[in-house]
Amino acid sequence: MQVNSSTRIIGRNIYPTENPEPHGYGIYITIPPKIKEESEVLVRSIPGGLYAVVKCEGLEEMSFKWPDLWKWVENSEHQYIGETKGEYGYELGFEEYLNWYSALVEKNTINMIFDLMLQLREK
């Protein structure tokens, strides 16, 4: 598979129990439609629908951007769909790594930019 600047990389925290620690991290990478699932690589889909999204510049910002996003959802006309129980544990929102190509390929890791996303439904 050819990876280039149009490839999207999205991650999410995965919690094996209802407690926040320990946790793992799942990675989603966009692939062409003809790629087949193999034993070591699973083909998954990110659910469509309505999402609350906030931009985050740098890993340091995540510690307050996630709480800001949760607060916005609480005060909105929407509600979080709820955590899902996946194969490896409880899953919450998504983090799309917007400038991964320049950060990793061009060795520019100073200004990593993410979109933080929570799936919503109307109240």
PDB file of C-alpha atoms in Angstrom:
ATOM      1  CA  MET A   1       0.000   0.000   0.000  1.00  0.00           C
ATOM      2  CA  GLN A   2       1.288   3.433  -0.939  1.00  0.00           C
ATOM      3  CA  VAL A   3       1.109   6.004   1.884  1.00  0.00           C
ATOM      4  CA  ASN A   4       1.104   9.671   0.867  1.00  0.00           C
ATOM      5  CA  SER A   5      -0.064  13.081   2.058  1.00  0.00           C
ATOM      6  CA  SER A   6      -3.712  12.268   1.221  1.00  0.00           C
ATOM      7  CA  THR A   7      -3.718   9.271   3.595  1.00  0.00           C
ATOM      8  CA  ARG A   8      -5.739  10.068   6.725  1.00  0.00           C
ATOM      9  CA  ILE A   9      -4.568   8.888  10.163  1.00  0.00           C
ATOM     10  CA  ILE A  10      -7.099   8.781  12.985  1.00  0.00           C
ATOM     11  CA  GLY A  11      -6.560   7.418  16.473  1.00  0.00           C
ATOM     12  CA  ARG A  12      -8.537   6.819  19.636  1.00  0.00           C
ATOM     13  CA  ASN A  13      -7.887   5.841  23.217  1.00  0.00           C
ATOM     14  CA  ILE A  14      -9.080   2.372  24.189  1.00  0.00           C
ATOM     15  CA  TYR A  15      -9.747   1.510  27.821  1.00  0.00           C
ATOM     16  CA  PRO A  16      -9.722  -2.226  28.712  1.00  0.00           C
ATOM     17  CA  THR A  17     -11.893  -1.542  31.789  1.00  0.00           C
ATOM     18  CA  GLU A  18     -14.191   1.257  32.920  1.00  0.00           C
ATOM     19  CA  ASN A  19     -11.161   2.897  34.600  1.00  0.00           C
ATOM     20  CA  PRO A  20      -9.029   5.439  32.696  1.00  0.00           C
ATOM     21  CA  GLU A  21      -5.758   3.582  33.334  1.00  0.00           C
ATOM     22  CA  PRO A  22      -4.274   1.559  31.819  1.00  0.00           C
ATOM     23  CA  HIS A  23      -5.271   2.313  28.254  1.00  0.00           C
ATOM     24  CA  GLY A  24      -4.162   1.578  24.731  1.00  0.00           C
ATOM     25  CA  TYR A  25      -4.398   3.484  21.481  1.00  0.00           C
ATOM     26  CA  GLY A  26      -6.047   2.328  18.261  1.00  0.00           C
ATOM     27  CA  ILE A  27      -4.933   3.675  14.875  1.00  0.00           C
ATOM     28  CA  TYR A  28      -7.127   3.962  11.780  1.00  0.00           C
ATOM     29  CA  ILE A  29      -5.490   4.608   8.386  1.00  0.00           C
ATOM     30  CA  THR A  30      -7.464   5.193   5.199  1.00  0.00           C
ATOM     31  CA  ILE A  31      -6.906   2.518   2.580  1.00  0.00           C
ATOM     32  CA  PRO A  32      -7.942   1.984  -1.036  1.00  0.00           C
ATOM     33  CA  PRO A  33     -11.183  -0.016  -1.478  1.00  0.00           C
ATOM     34  CA  LYS A  34      -9.409  -3.092  -2.899  1.00  0.00           C
ATOM     35  CA  ILE A  35      -7.227  -3.776   0.161  1.00  0.00           C
ATOM     36  CA  LYS A  36      -8.151  -7.102   1.770  1.00  0.00           C
ATOM     37  CA  GLU A  37      -8.234  -7.783   5.492  1.00  0.00           C
ATOM     38  CA  GLU A  38      -5.385  -9.917   6.811  1.00  0.00           C
ATOM     39  CA  SER A  39      -4.803 -11.564  10.169  1.00  0.00           C
ATOM     40  CA  GLU A  40      -2.566  -8.738  11.432  1.00  0.00           C
ATOM     41  CA  VAL A  41      -4.472  -5.845   9.835  1.00  0.00           C
ATOM     42  CA  LEU A  42      -8.196  -5.441  10.382  1.00  0.00           C
ATOM     43  CA  VAL A  43     -10.394  -3.386   8.064  1.00  0.00           C
ATOM     44  CA  ARG A  44     -12.754  -1.208  10.108  1.00  0.00           C
ATOM     45  CA  SER A  45     -15.037   1.721   9.387  1.00  0.00           C
ATOM     46  CA  ILE A  46     -15.472   4.895  11.378  1.00  0.00           C
ATOM     47  CA  PRO A  47     -19.188   5.491  11.932  1.00  0.00           C
ATOM     48  CA  GLY A  48     -20.747   8.278   9.898  1.00  0.00           C
ATOM     49  CA  GLY A  49     -23.084  10.830  11.362  1.00  0.00           C
ATOM     50  CA  LEU A  50     -22.886  14.007  13.393  1.00  0.00           C
ATOM     51  CA  TYR A  51     -19.645  14.888  15.204  1.00  0.00           C
ATOM     52  CA  ALA A  52     -18.519  17.744  17.432  1.00  0.00           C
ATOM     53  CA  VAL A  53     -15.015  18.705  16.319  1.00  0.00           C
ATOM     54  CA  VAL A  54     -12.377  21.004  17.788  1.00  0.00           C
ATOM     55  CA  LYS A  55      -8.917  21.717  16.399  1.00  0.00           C
ATOM     56  CA  CYS A  56      -5.950  21.091  18.687  1.00  0.00           C
ATOM     57  CA  GLU A  57      -2.472  22.445  17.968  1.00  0.00           C
ATOM     58  CA  GLY A  58       0.165  20.440  19.796  1.00  0.00           C
ATOM     59  CA  LEU A  59      -0.089  17.549  22.239  1.00  0.00           C
ATOM     60  CA  GLU A  60      -0.031  19.960  25.180  1.00  0.00           C
ATOM     61  CA  GLU A  61      -3.381  21.443  24.100  1.00  0.00           C
ATOM     62  CA  MET A  62      -5.128  18.074  24.262  1.00  0.00           C
ATOM     63  CA  SER A  63      -5.262  18.196  28.050  1.00  0.00           C
ATOM     64  CA  PHE A  64      -7.646  21.165  27.915  1.00  0.00           C
ATOM     65  CA  LYS A  65      -9.197  20.850  24.436  1.00  0.00           C
ATOM     66  CA  TRP A  66     -10.845  17.504  25.260  1.00  0.00           C
ATOM     67  CA  PRO A  67     -12.555  18.946  28.396  1.00  0.00           C
ATOM     68  CA  ASP A  68     -13.586  22.024  26.353  1.00  0.00           C
ATOM     69  CA  LEU A  69     -15.186  19.760  23.751  1.00  0.00           C
ATOM     70  CA  TRP A  70     -17.054  17.738  26.415  1.00  0.00           C
ATOM     71  CA  LYS A  71     -18.314  20.983  27.991  1.00  0.00           C
ATOM     72  CA  TRP A  72     -19.528  22.248  24.615  1.00  0.00           C
ATOM     73  CA  VAL A  73     -21.452  19.007  24.061  1.00  0.00           C
ATOM     74  CA  GLU A  74     -23.056  19.269  27.527  1.00  0.00           C
ATOM     75  CA  ASN A  75     -24.306  22.794  26.723  1.00  0.00           C
ATOM     76  CA  SER A  76     -25.434  22.016  23.160  1.00  0.00           C
ATOM     77  CA  GLU A  77     -28.661  20.678  21.687  1.00  0.00           C
ATOM     78  CA  HIS A  78     -26.914  17.360  21.145  1.00  0.00           C
ATOM     79  CA  GLN A  79     -25.662  14.541  23.314  1.00  0.00           C
ATOM     80  CA  TYR A  80     -22.728  12.195  23.098  1.00  0.00           C
ATOM     81  CA  ILE A  81     -23.742   8.802  21.692  1.00  0.00           C
ATOM     82  CA  GLY A  82     -21.999   7.082  24.597  1.00  0.00           C
ATOM     83  CA  GLU A  83     -18.875   5.028  24.782  1.00  0.00           C
ATOM     84  CA  THR A  84     -18.809   1.831  22.809  1.00  0.00           C
ATOM     85  CA  LYS A  85     -17.404  -1.503  23.936  1.00  0.00           C
ATOM     86  CA  GLY A  86     -15.025  -2.654  21.235  1.00  0.00           C
ATOM     87  CA  GLU A  87     -12.966  -5.800  20.898  1.00  0.00           C
ATOM     88  CA  TYR A  88     -10.166  -4.410  23.086  1.00  0.00           C
ATOM     89  CA  GLY A  89     -12.159  -2.254  25.502  1.00  0.00           C
ATOM     90  CA  TYR A  90     -14.203   0.905  25.837  1.00  0.00           C
ATOM     91  CA  GLU A  91     -13.783   3.475  23.065  1.00  0.00           C
ATOM     92  CA  LEU A  92     -14.538   7.193  23.183  1.00  0.00           C
ATOM     93  CA  GLY A  93     -13.799   9.909  20.591  1.00  0.00           C
ATOM     94  CA  PHE A  94     -11.404  10.131  17.667  1.00  0.00           C
ATOM     95  CA  GLU A  95      -8.238  12.171  17.091  1.00  0.00           C
ATOM     96  CA  GLU A  96      -7.395  12.867  13.448  1.00  0.00           C
ATOM     97  CA  TYR A  97      -3.735  13.725  12.918  1.00  0.00           C
ATOM     98  CA  LEU A  98      -4.057  16.459  10.278  1.00  0.00           C
ATOM     99  CA  ASN A  99      -0.424  17.222   9.468  1.00  0.00           C
ATOM    100  CA  TRP A 100       1.148  13.821  10.072  1.00  0.00           C
ATOM    101  CA  TYR A 101       2.812  13.804   6.661  1.00  0.00           C
ATOM    102  CA  SER A 102       4.917  16.908   7.250  1.00  0.00           C
ATOM    103  CA  ALA A 103       5.547  15.931  10.883  1.00  0.00           C
ATOM    104  CA  LEU A 104       6.764  12.400  10.157  1.00  0.00           C
ATOM    105  CA  VAL A 105       8.013  12.387   6.577  1.00  0.00           C
ATOM    106  CA  GLU A 106       9.514  15.882   6.536  1.00  0.00           C
ATOM    107  CA  LYS A 107      10.742  15.579  10.175  1.00  0.00           C
ATOM    108  CA  ASN A 108       8.719  18.593  11.382  1.00  0.00           C
ATOM    109  CA  THR A 109       7.240  17.415  14.688  1.00  0.00           C
ATOM    110  CA  ILE A 110       7.044  20.843  16.340  1.00  0.00           C
ATOM    111  CA  ASN A 111       3.463  21.793  15.409  1.00  0.00           C
ATOM    112  CA  MET A 112       1.320  18.668  15.337  1.00  0.00           C
ATOM    113  CA  ILE A 113      -2.311  19.509  14.537  1.00  0.00           C
ATOM    114  CA  PHE A 114      -5.299  17.318  15.392  1.00  0.00           C
ATOM    115  CA  ASP A 115      -9.078  17.402  15.067  1.00  0.00           C
ATOM    116  CA  LEU A 116     -10.670  15.964  18.221  1.00  0.00           C
ATOM    117  CA  MET A 117     -14.067  14.391  17.457  1.00  0.00           C
ATOM    118  CA  LEU A 118     -17.037  13.133  19.484  1.00  0.00           C
ATOM    119  CA  GLN A 119     -19.971  11.418  17.785  1.00  0.00           C
ATOM    120  CA  LEU A 120     -23.331  12.993  18.685  1.00  0.00           C
ATOM    121  CA  ARG A 121     -27.072  12.564  18.380  1.00  0.00           C
ATOM    122  CA  GLU A 122     -29.881  15.027  18.988  1.00  0.00           C
ATOM    123  CA  LYS A 123     -31.292  15.209  22.531  1.00  0.00           C
TER     124      LYS A 123
END
